[in-house]
PDB file of N, CA, C and O in Angstrom:
ATOM      1  N   MET A   1     109.569 129.360  89.369  1.00 88.00           N
ATOM      2  CA  MET A   1     109.927 128.908  90.694  1.00 88.00           C
ATOM      3  C   MET A   1     108.914 127.895  91.236  1.00 88.00           C
ATOM      4  O   MET A   1     109.301 126.940  91.883  1.00 88.00           O
ATOM      5  N   GLU A   2     107.641 128.146  90.982  1.00 89.00           N
ATOM      6  CA  GLU A   2     106.613 127.247  91.488  1.00 89.00           C
ATOM      7  C   GLU A   2     106.733 125.863  90.844  1.00 89.00           C
ATOM      8  O   GLU A   2     106.651 124.838  91.526  1.00 89.00           O
ATOM      9  N   LYS A   3     106.974 125.842  89.521  1.00 91.00           N
ATOM     10  CA  LYS A   3     107.113 124.564  88.825  1.00 91.00           C
ATOM     11  C   LYS A   3     108.344 123.806  89.313  1.00 91.00           C
ATOM     12  O   LYS A   3     108.317 122.579  89.437  1.00 91.00           O
ATOM     13  N   LEU A   4     109.416 124.534  89.607  1.00 93.00           N
ATOM     14  CA  LEU A   4     110.618 123.899  90.132  1.00 93.00           C
ATOM     15  C   LEU A   4     110.344 123.284  91.502  1.00 93.00           C
ATOM     16  O   LEU A   4     110.784 122.169  91.792  1.00 93.00           O
ATOM     17  N   GLY A   5     109.591 123.982  92.330  1.00 93.00           N
ATOM     18  CA  GLY A   5     109.221 123.452  93.642  1.00 93.00           C
ATOM     19  C   GLY A   5     108.389 122.186  93.519  1.00 93.00           C
ATOM     20  O   GLY A   5     108.625 121.208  94.227  1.00 93.00           O
ATOM     21  N   TYR A   6     107.402 122.192  92.597  1.00 92.00           N
ATOM     22  CA  TYR A   6     106.589 120.997  92.378  1.00 92.00           C
ATOM     23  C   TYR A   6     107.444 119.846  91.859  1.00 92.00           C
ATOM     24  O   TYR A   6     107.258 118.698  92.235  1.00 92.00           O
ATOM     25  N   LEU A   7     108.386 120.157  90.979  1.00 95.00           N
ATOM     26  CA  LEU A   7     109.276 119.134  90.441  1.00 95.00           C
ATOM     27  C   LEU A   7     110.123 118.508  91.546  1.00 95.00           C
ATOM     28  O   LEU A   7     110.254 117.282  91.621  1.00 95.00           O
ATOM     29  N   LEU A   8     110.671 119.337  92.427  1.00 95.00           N
ATOM     30  CA  LEU A   8     111.491 118.824  93.521  1.00 95.00           C
ATOM     31  C   LEU A   8     110.673 117.980  94.492  1.00 95.00           C
ATOM     32  O   LEU A   8     111.097 116.892  94.894  1.00 95.00           O
ATOM     33  N   ILE A   9     109.512 118.464  94.865  1.00 95.00           N
ATOM     34  CA  ILE A   9     108.651 117.716  95.790  1.00 95.00           C
ATOM     35  C   ILE A   9     108.202 116.404  95.152  1.00 95.00           C
ATOM     36  O   ILE A   9     108.203 115.357  95.798  1.00 95.00           O
ATOM     37  N   GLY A  10     107.824 116.454  93.883  1.00 93.00           N
ATOM     38  CA  GLY A  10     107.398 115.236  93.190  1.00 93.00           C
ATOM     39  C   GLY A  10     108.509 114.215  93.073  1.00 93.00           C
ATOM     40  O   GLY A  10     108.292 113.017  93.286  1.00 93.00           O
ATOM     41  N   SER A  11     109.715 114.670  92.759  1.00 96.00           N
ATOM     42  CA  SER A  11     110.820 113.727  92.621  1.00 96.00           C
ATOM     43  C   SER A  11     111.196 113.109  93.962  1.00 96.00           C
ATOM     44  O   SER A  11     111.497 111.915  94.036  1.00 96.00           O
ATOM     45  N   VAL A  12     111.167 113.884  95.033  1.00 96.00           N
ATOM     46  CA  VAL A  12     111.450 113.326  96.355  1.00 96.00           C
ATOM     47  C   VAL A  12     110.362 112.327  96.752  1.00 96.00           C
ATOM     48  O   VAL A  12     110.663 111.266  97.309  1.00 96.00           O
ATOM     49  N   ALA A  13     109.114 112.628  96.446  1.00 93.00           N
ATOM     50  CA  ALA A  13     108.023 111.706  96.769  1.00 93.00           C
ATOM     51  C   ALA A  13     108.180 110.391  96.006  1.00 93.00           C
ATOM     52  O   ALA A  13     107.983 109.307  96.569  1.00 93.00           O
ATOM     53  N   ILE A  14     108.550 110.475  94.740  1.00 94.00           N
ATOM     54  CA  ILE A  14     108.741 109.264  93.942  1.00 94.00           C
ATOM     55  C   ILE A  14     109.903 108.444  94.491  1.00 94.00           C
ATOM     56  O   ILE A  14     109.804 107.222  94.624  1.00 94.00           O
ATOM     57  N   LEU A  15     111.006 109.101  94.830  1.00 96.00           N
ATOM     58  CA  LEU A  15     112.149 108.389  95.402  1.00 96.00           C
ATOM     59  C   LEU A  15     111.789 107.754  96.740  1.00 96.00           C
ATOM     60  O   LEU A  15     112.230 106.641  97.048  1.00 96.00           O
ATOM     61  N   TRP A  16     110.984 108.437  97.544  1.00 94.00           N
ATOM     62  CA  TRP A  16     110.558 107.905  98.839  1.00 94.00           C
ATOM     63  C   TRP A  16     109.709 106.651  98.642  1.00 94.00           C
ATOM     64  O   TRP A  16     109.878 105.658  99.345  1.00 94.00           O
ATOM     65  N   ILE A  17     108.784 106.695  97.685  1.00 89.00           N
ATOM     66  CA  ILE A  17     107.934 105.535  97.409  1.00 89.00           C
ATOM     67  C   ILE A  17     108.772 104.367  96.900  1.00 89.00           C
ATOM     68  O   ILE A  17     108.561 103.217  97.306  1.00 89.00           O
ATOM     69  N   ILE A  18     109.738 104.646  96.019  1.00 93.00           N
ATOM     70  CA  ILE A  18     110.625 103.587  95.528  1.00 93.00           C
ATOM     71  C   ILE A  18     111.406 102.982  96.688  1.00 93.00           C
ATOM     72  O   ILE A  18     111.563 101.757  96.779  1.00 93.00           O
ATOM     73  N   GLY A  19     111.893 103.824  97.594  1.00 93.00           N
ATOM     74  CA  GLY A  19     112.604 103.322  98.771  1.00 93.00           C
ATOM     75  C   GLY A  19     111.727 102.452  99.647  1.00 93.00           C
ATOM     76  O   GLY A  19     112.184 101.427 100.174  1.00 93.00           O
ATOM     77  N   MET A  20     110.465 102.848  99.807  1.00 89.00           N
ATOM     78  CA  MET A  20     109.537 102.033 100.593  1.00 89.00           C
ATOM     79  C   MET A  20     109.314 100.675  99.941  1.00 89.00           C
ATOM     80  O   MET A  20     109.304  99.643 100.618  1.00 89.00           O
ATOM     81  N   ILE A  21     109.138 100.668  98.628  1.00 88.00           N
ATOM     82  CA  ILE A  21     108.900  99.409  97.921  1.00 88.00           C
ATOM     83  C   ILE A  21     110.116  98.495  98.039  1.00 88.00           C
ATOM     84  O   ILE A  21     109.979  97.295  98.309  1.00 88.00           O
ATOM     85  N   VAL A  22     111.313  99.056  97.858  1.00 91.00           N
ATOM     86  CA  VAL A  22     112.529  98.255  97.987  1.00 91.00           C
ATOM     87  C   VAL A  22     112.649  97.703  99.408  1.00 91.00           C
ATOM     88  O   VAL A  22     112.983  96.526  99.598  1.00 91.00           O
ATOM     89  N   GLY A  23     112.378  98.514 100.400  1.00 90.00           N
ATOM     90  CA  GLY A  23     112.436  98.051 101.783  1.00 90.00           C
ATOM     91  C   GLY A  23     111.428  96.967 102.077  1.00 90.00           C
ATOM     92  O   GLY A  23     111.712  96.022 102.816  1.00 90.00           O
ATOM     93  N   LEU A  24     110.232  97.074 101.486  1.00 87.00           N
ATOM     94  CA  LEU A  24     109.211  96.049 101.707  1.00 87.00           C
ATOM     95  C   LEU A  24     109.582  94.742 101.012  1.00 87.00           C
ATOM     96  O   LEU A  24     109.282  93.658 101.518  1.00 87.00           O
ATOM     97  N   ILE A  25     110.230  94.841  99.862  1.00 87.00           N
ATOM     98  CA  ILE A  25     110.657  93.631  99.165  1.00 87.00           C
ATOM     99  C   ILE A  25     111.752  92.928  99.973  1.00 87.00           C
ATOM    100  O   ILE A  25     111.775  91.700 100.068  1.00 87.00           O
ATOM    101  N   VAL A  26     112.651  93.707 100.565  1.00 90.00           N
ATOM    102  CA  VAL A  26     113.710  93.121 101.392  1.00 90.00           C
ATOM    103  C   VAL A  26     113.109  92.423 102.610  1.00 90.00           C
ATOM    104  O   VAL A  26     113.635  91.414 103.067  1.00 90.00           O
ATOM    105  N   ALA A  27     112.009  92.937 103.123  1.00 86.00           N
ATOM    106  CA  ALA A  27     111.391  92.400 104.339  1.00 86.00           C
ATOM    107  C   ALA A  27     110.414  91.262 104.050  1.00 86.00           C
ATOM    108  O   ALA A  27     109.562  90.954 104.879  1.00 86.00           O
ATOM    109  N   LEU A  28     110.531  90.644 102.879  1.00 84.00           N
ATOM    110  CA  LEU A  28     109.633  89.530 102.576  1.00 84.00           C
ATOM    111  C   LEU A  28     109.777  88.454 103.627  1.00 84.00           C
ATOM    112  O   LEU A  28     110.860  88.246 104.136  1.00 84.00           O
ATOM    113  N   PRO A  29     108.794  87.727 103.993  1.00 86.00           N
ATOM    114  CA  PRO A  29     107.417  87.684 103.528  1.00 86.00           C
ATOM    115  C   PRO A  29     106.508  88.705 104.212  1.00 86.00           C
ATOM    116  O   PRO A  29     105.389  88.919 103.785  1.00 86.00           O
ATOM    117  N   TYR A  30     106.985  89.349 105.270  1.00 86.00           N
ATOM    118  CA  TYR A  30     106.130  90.298 105.991  1.00 86.00           C
ATOM    119  C   TYR A  30     105.904  91.584 105.200  1.00 86.00           C
ATOM    120  O   TYR A  30     104.936  92.293 105.437  1.00 86.00           O
ATOM    121  N   GLY A  31     106.776  91.886 104.280  1.00 86.00           N
ATOM    122  CA  GLY A  31     106.635  93.089 103.477  1.00 86.00           C
ATOM    123  C   GLY A  31     105.500  93.020 102.477  1.00 86.00           C
ATOM    124  O   GLY A  31     105.089  94.035 101.920  1.00 86.00           O
ATOM    125  N   ILE A  32     104.964  91.828 102.249  1.00 88.00           N
ATOM    126  CA  ILE A  32     103.855  91.682 101.303  1.00 88.00           C
ATOM    127  C   ILE A  32     102.642  92.469 101.780  1.00 88.00           C
ATOM    128  O   ILE A  32     101.915  93.053 100.966  1.00 88.00           O
ATOM    129  N   ILE A  33     102.430  92.522 103.079  1.00 90.00           N
ATOM    130  CA  ILE A  33     101.297  93.282 103.621  1.00 90.00           C
ATOM    131  C   ILE A  33     101.427  94.757 103.214  1.00 90.00           C
ATOM    132  O   ILE A  33     100.475  95.371 102.744  1.00 90.00           O
ATOM    133  N   GLY A  34     102.601  95.320 103.375  1.00 87.00           N
ATOM    134  CA  GLY A  34     102.822  96.714 102.990  1.00 87.00           C
ATOM    135  C   GLY A  34     102.698  96.924 101.497  1.00 87.00           C
ATOM    136  O   GLY A  34     102.172  97.948 101.043  1.00 87.00           O
ATOM    137  N   LEU A  35     103.179  95.972 100.712  1.00 87.00           N
ATOM    138  CA  LEU A  35     103.044  96.091  99.257  1.00 87.00           C
ATOM    139  C   LEU A  35     101.583  96.085  98.833  1.00 87.00           C
ATOM    140  O   LEU A  35     101.173  96.848  97.957  1.00 87.00           O
ATOM    141  N   VAL A  36     100.787  95.241  99.456  1.00 91.00           N
ATOM    142  CA  VAL A  36      99.351  95.191  99.136  1.00 91.00           C
ATOM    143  C   VAL A  36      98.692  96.522  99.495  1.00 91.00           C
ATOM    144  O   VAL A  36      97.864  97.044  98.734  1.00 91.00           O
ATOM    145  N   VAL A  37      99.060  97.089 100.629  1.00 90.00           N
ATOM    146  CA  VAL A  37      98.496  98.382 101.034  1.00 90.00           C
ATOM    147  C   VAL A  37      98.905  99.476 100.047  1.00 90.00           C
ATOM    148  O   VAL A  37      98.071 100.295  99.640  1.00 90.00           O
ATOM    149  N   LEU A  38     100.176  99.510  99.643  1.00 87.00           N
ATOM    150  CA  LEU A  38     100.629 100.510  98.675  1.00 87.00           C
ATOM    151  C   LEU A  38      99.909 100.367  97.340  1.00 87.00           C
ATOM    152  O   LEU A  38      99.527 101.366  96.723  1.00 87.00           O
ATOM    153  N   ILE A  39      99.716  99.145  96.892  1.00 90.00           N
ATOM    154  CA  ILE A  39      98.997  98.927  95.632  1.00 90.00           C
ATOM    155  C   ILE A  39      97.548  99.396  95.766  1.00 90.00           C
ATOM    156  O   ILE A  39      97.002 100.027  94.854  1.00 90.00           O
ATOM    157  N   GLY A  40      96.920  99.123  96.909  1.00 94.00           N
ATOM    158  CA  GLY A  40      95.543  99.582  97.138  1.00 94.00           C
ATOM    159  C   GLY A  40      95.434 101.094  97.108  1.00 94.00           C
ATOM    160  O   GLY A  40      94.541 101.650  96.461  1.00 94.00           O
ATOM    161  N   PHE A  41      96.345 101.776  97.806  1.00 93.00           N
ATOM    162  CA  PHE A  41      96.334 103.241  97.775  1.00 93.00           C
ATOM    163  C   PHE A  41      96.587 103.767  96.366  1.00 93.00           C
ATOM    164  O   PHE A  41      95.961 104.744  95.935  1.00 93.00           O
ATOM    165  N   GLY A  42      97.484 103.131  95.649  1.00 90.00           N
ATOM    166  CA  GLY A  42      97.775 103.553  94.278  1.00 90.00           C
ATOM    167  C   GLY A  42      96.564 103.414  93.375  1.00 90.00           C
ATOM    168  O   GLY A  42      96.265 104.300  92.578  1.00 90.00           O
ATOM    169  N   LEU A  43      95.853 102.301  93.496  1.00 95.00           N
ATOM    170  CA  LEU A  43      94.662 102.096  92.679  1.00 95.00           C
ATOM    171  C   LEU A  43      93.569 103.110  93.014  1.00 95.00           C
ATOM    172  O   LEU A  43      92.902 103.638  92.113  1.00 95.00           O
ATOM    173  N   LEU A  44      93.384 103.390  94.297  1.00 96.00           N
ATOM    174  CA  LEU A  44      92.389 104.399  94.682  1.00 96.00           C
ATOM    175  C   LEU A  44      92.769 105.782  94.179  1.00 96.00           C
ATOM    176  O   LEU A  44      91.919 106.553  93.731  1.00 96.00           O
ATOM    177  N   PHE A  45      94.067 106.110  94.243  1.00 92.00           N
ATOM    178  CA  PHE A  45      94.527 107.406  93.755  1.00 92.00           C
ATOM    179  C   PHE A  45      94.269 107.547  92.255  1.00 92.00           C
ATOM    180  O   PHE A  45      93.793 108.583  91.793  1.00 92.00           O
ATOM    181  N   VAL A  46      94.548 106.504  91.492  1.00 94.00           N
ATOM    182  CA  VAL A  46      94.312 106.541  90.043  1.00 94.00           C
ATOM    183  C   VAL A  46      92.822 106.697  89.758  1.00 94.00           C
ATOM    184  O   VAL A  46      92.432 107.463  88.867  1.00 94.00           O
ATOM    185  N   LYS A  47      91.971 106.005  90.516  1.00 95.00           N
ATOM    186  CA  LYS A  47      90.519 106.112  90.323  1.00 95.00           C
ATOM    187  C   LYS A  47      90.035 107.531  90.574  1.00 95.00           C
ATOM    188  O   LYS A  47      89.283 108.099  89.781  1.00 95.00           O
ATOM    189  N   VAL A  48      90.481 108.133  91.671  1.00 92.00           N
ATOM    190  CA  VAL A  48      90.062 109.490  92.006  1.00 92.00           C
ATOM    191  C   VAL A  48      90.575 110.478  90.963  1.00 92.00           C
ATOM    192  O   VAL A  48      89.859 111.392  90.544  1.00 92.00           O
ATOM    193  N   LEU A  49      91.801 110.298  90.529  1.00 90.00           N
ATOM    194  CA  LEU A  49      92.377 111.191  89.526  1.00 90.00           C
ATOM    195  C   LEU A  49      91.621 111.100  88.204  1.00 90.00           C
ATOM    196  O   LEU A  49      91.321 112.135  87.589  1.00 90.00           O
ATOM    197  N   LYS A  50      91.266 109.884  87.773  1.00 91.00           N
ATOM    198  CA  LYS A  50      90.502 109.731  86.538  1.00 91.00           C
ATOM    199  C   LYS A  50      89.120 110.369  86.653  1.00 91.00           C
ATOM    200  O   LYS A  50      88.655 111.026  85.720  1.00 91.00           O
ATOM    201  N   GLU A  51      88.459 110.189  87.803  1.00 89.00           N
ATOM    202  CA  GLU A  51      87.144 110.796  87.991  1.00 89.00           C
ATOM    203  C   GLU A  51      87.224 112.314  87.979  1.00 89.00           C
ATOM    204  O   GLU A  51      86.362 112.990  87.425  1.00 89.00           O
ATOM    205  N   ARG A  52      88.253 112.863  88.592  1.00 86.00           N
ATOM    206  CA  ARG A  52      88.400 114.327  88.642  1.00 86.00           C
ATOM    207  C   ARG A  52      88.674 114.892  87.258  1.00 86.00           C
ATOM    208  O   ARG A  52      88.132 115.923  86.878  1.00 86.00           O
ATOM    209  N   LEU A  53      89.497 114.225  86.480  1.00 85.00           N
ATOM    210  CA  LEU A  53      89.812 114.715  85.143  1.00 85.00           C
ATOM    211  C   LEU A  53      88.623 114.599  84.202  1.00 85.00           C
ATOM    212  O   LEU A  53      88.498 115.379  83.258  1.00 85.00           O
ATOM    213  N   ALA A  54      87.733 113.655  84.445  1.00 84.00           N
ATOM    214  CA  ALA A  54      86.579 113.454  83.577  1.00 84.00           C
ATOM    215  C   ALA A  54      85.369 114.283  83.999  1.00 84.00           C
ATOM    216  O   ALA A  54      84.384 114.350  83.262  1.00 84.00           O
ATOM    217  N   SER A  55      85.411 114.968  85.130  1.00 81.00           N
ATOM    218  CA  SER A  55      84.247 115.674  85.650  1.00 81.00           C
ATOM    219  C   SER A  55      84.165 117.093  85.082  1.00 81.00           C
ATOM    220  O   SER A  55      84.938 117.966  85.437  1.00 81.00           O
ATOM    221  N   LYS A  56      83.206 117.308  84.201  1.00 78.00           N
ATOM    222  CA  LYS A  56      83.008 118.639  83.623  1.00 78.00           C
ATOM    223  C   LYS A  56      82.349 119.584  84.633  1.00 78.00           C
ATOM    224  O   LYS A  56      82.565 120.785  84.596  1.00 78.00           O
ATOM    225  N   GLU A  57      81.549 119.042  85.547  1.00 78.00           N
ATOM    226  CA  GLU A  57      80.883 119.866  86.548  1.00 78.00           C
ATOM    227  C   GLU A  57      81.908 120.516  87.482  1.00 78.00           C
ATOM    228  O   GLU A  57      81.802 121.708  87.790  1.00 78.00           O
ATOM    229  N   ASP A  58      82.906 119.761  87.913  1.00 73.00           N
ATOM    230  CA  ASP A  58      83.948 120.324  88.770  1.00 73.00           C
ATOM    231  C   ASP A  58      84.722 121.419  88.042  1.00 73.00           C
ATOM    232  O   ASP A  58      85.076 122.438  88.627  1.00 73.00           O
ATOM    233  N   ASP A  59      84.993 121.210  86.757  1.00 70.00           N
ATOM    234  CA  ASP A  59      85.695 122.226  85.973  1.00 70.00           C
ATOM    235  C   ASP A  59      84.872 123.514  85.888  1.00 70.00           C
ATOM    236  O   ASP A  59      85.405 124.614  86.003  1.00 70.00           O
ATOM    237  N   TYR A  60      83.567 123.373  85.677  1.00 76.00           N
ATOM    238  CA  TYR A  60      82.707 124.550  85.591  1.00 76.00           C
ATOM    239  C   TYR A  60      82.741 125.351  86.884  1.00 76.00           C
ATOM    240  O   TYR A  60      82.921 126.563  86.871  1.00 76.00           O
ATOM    241  N   TYR A  61      82.568 124.676  88.010  1.00 74.00           N
ATOM    242  CA  TYR A  61      82.540 125.386  89.292  1.00 74.00           C
ATOM    243  C   TYR A  61      83.883 125.997  89.637  1.00 74.00           C
ATOM    244  O   TYR A  61      83.943 127.090  90.185  1.00 74.00           O
ATOM    245  N   SER A  62      84.967 125.322  89.306  1.00 73.00           N
ATOM    246  CA  SER A  62      86.281 125.874  89.649  1.00 73.00           C
ATOM    247  C   SER A  62      86.614 127.084  88.786  1.00 73.00           C
ATOM    248  O   SER A  62      87.367 127.957  89.208  1.00 73.00           O
ATOM    249  N   LYS A  63      86.033 127.180  87.583  1.00 76.00           N
ATOM    250  CA  LYS A  63      86.357 128.299  86.690  1.00 76.00           C
ATOM    251  C   LYS A  63      85.364 129.453  86.817  1.00 76.00           C
ATOM    252  O   LYS A  63      85.728 130.601  86.606  1.00 76.00           O
ATOM    253  N   ASN A  64      84.088 129.184  87.135  1.00 77.00           N
ATOM    254  CA  ASN A  64      83.055 130.207  87.029  1.00 77.00           C
ATOM    255  C   ASN A  64      82.446 130.669  88.349  1.00 77.00           C
ATOM    256  O   ASN A  64      81.795 131.696  88.367  1.00 77.00           O
ATOM    257  N   ILE A  65      82.612 129.962  89.420  1.00 74.00           N
ATOM    258  CA  ILE A  65      81.977 130.328  90.680  1.00 74.00           C
ATOM    259  C   ILE A  65      83.007 131.012  91.574  1.00 74.00           C
ATOM    260  O   ILE A  65      84.068 130.465  91.854  1.00 74.00           O
ATOM    261  N   GLN A  66      82.681 132.214  92.031  1.00 66.00           N
ATOM    262  CA  GLN A  66      83.564 132.957  92.923  1.00 66.00           C
ATOM    263  C   GLN A  66      83.239 132.601  94.369  1.00 66.00           C
ATOM    264  O   GLN A  66      82.087 132.469  94.745  1.00 66.00           O
ATOM    265  N   GLN A  67      84.271 132.474  95.184  1.00 62.00           N
ATOM    266  CA  GLN A  67      84.021 132.165  96.589  1.00 62.00           C
ATOM    267  C   GLN A  67      84.348 133.355  97.455  1.00 62.00           C
ATOM    268  O   GLN A  67      85.204 134.096  97.295  1.00 62.00           O
TER     269      GLN A  67
END
């Protein structure tokens, strides 16, 4: 059930982002500002995700330290 919930939320989020991109393309030339912002957020998200996946220290604390 949990995986199904994540799948549904993820698919709706992806469809929402696609809708935003299509709407920004239709609103050219003013939509370029929004496209640049979306690309910036996307690049930052990828950077943070790569850093988190590569961090062995975070993995150690999340598995071995009780809160």
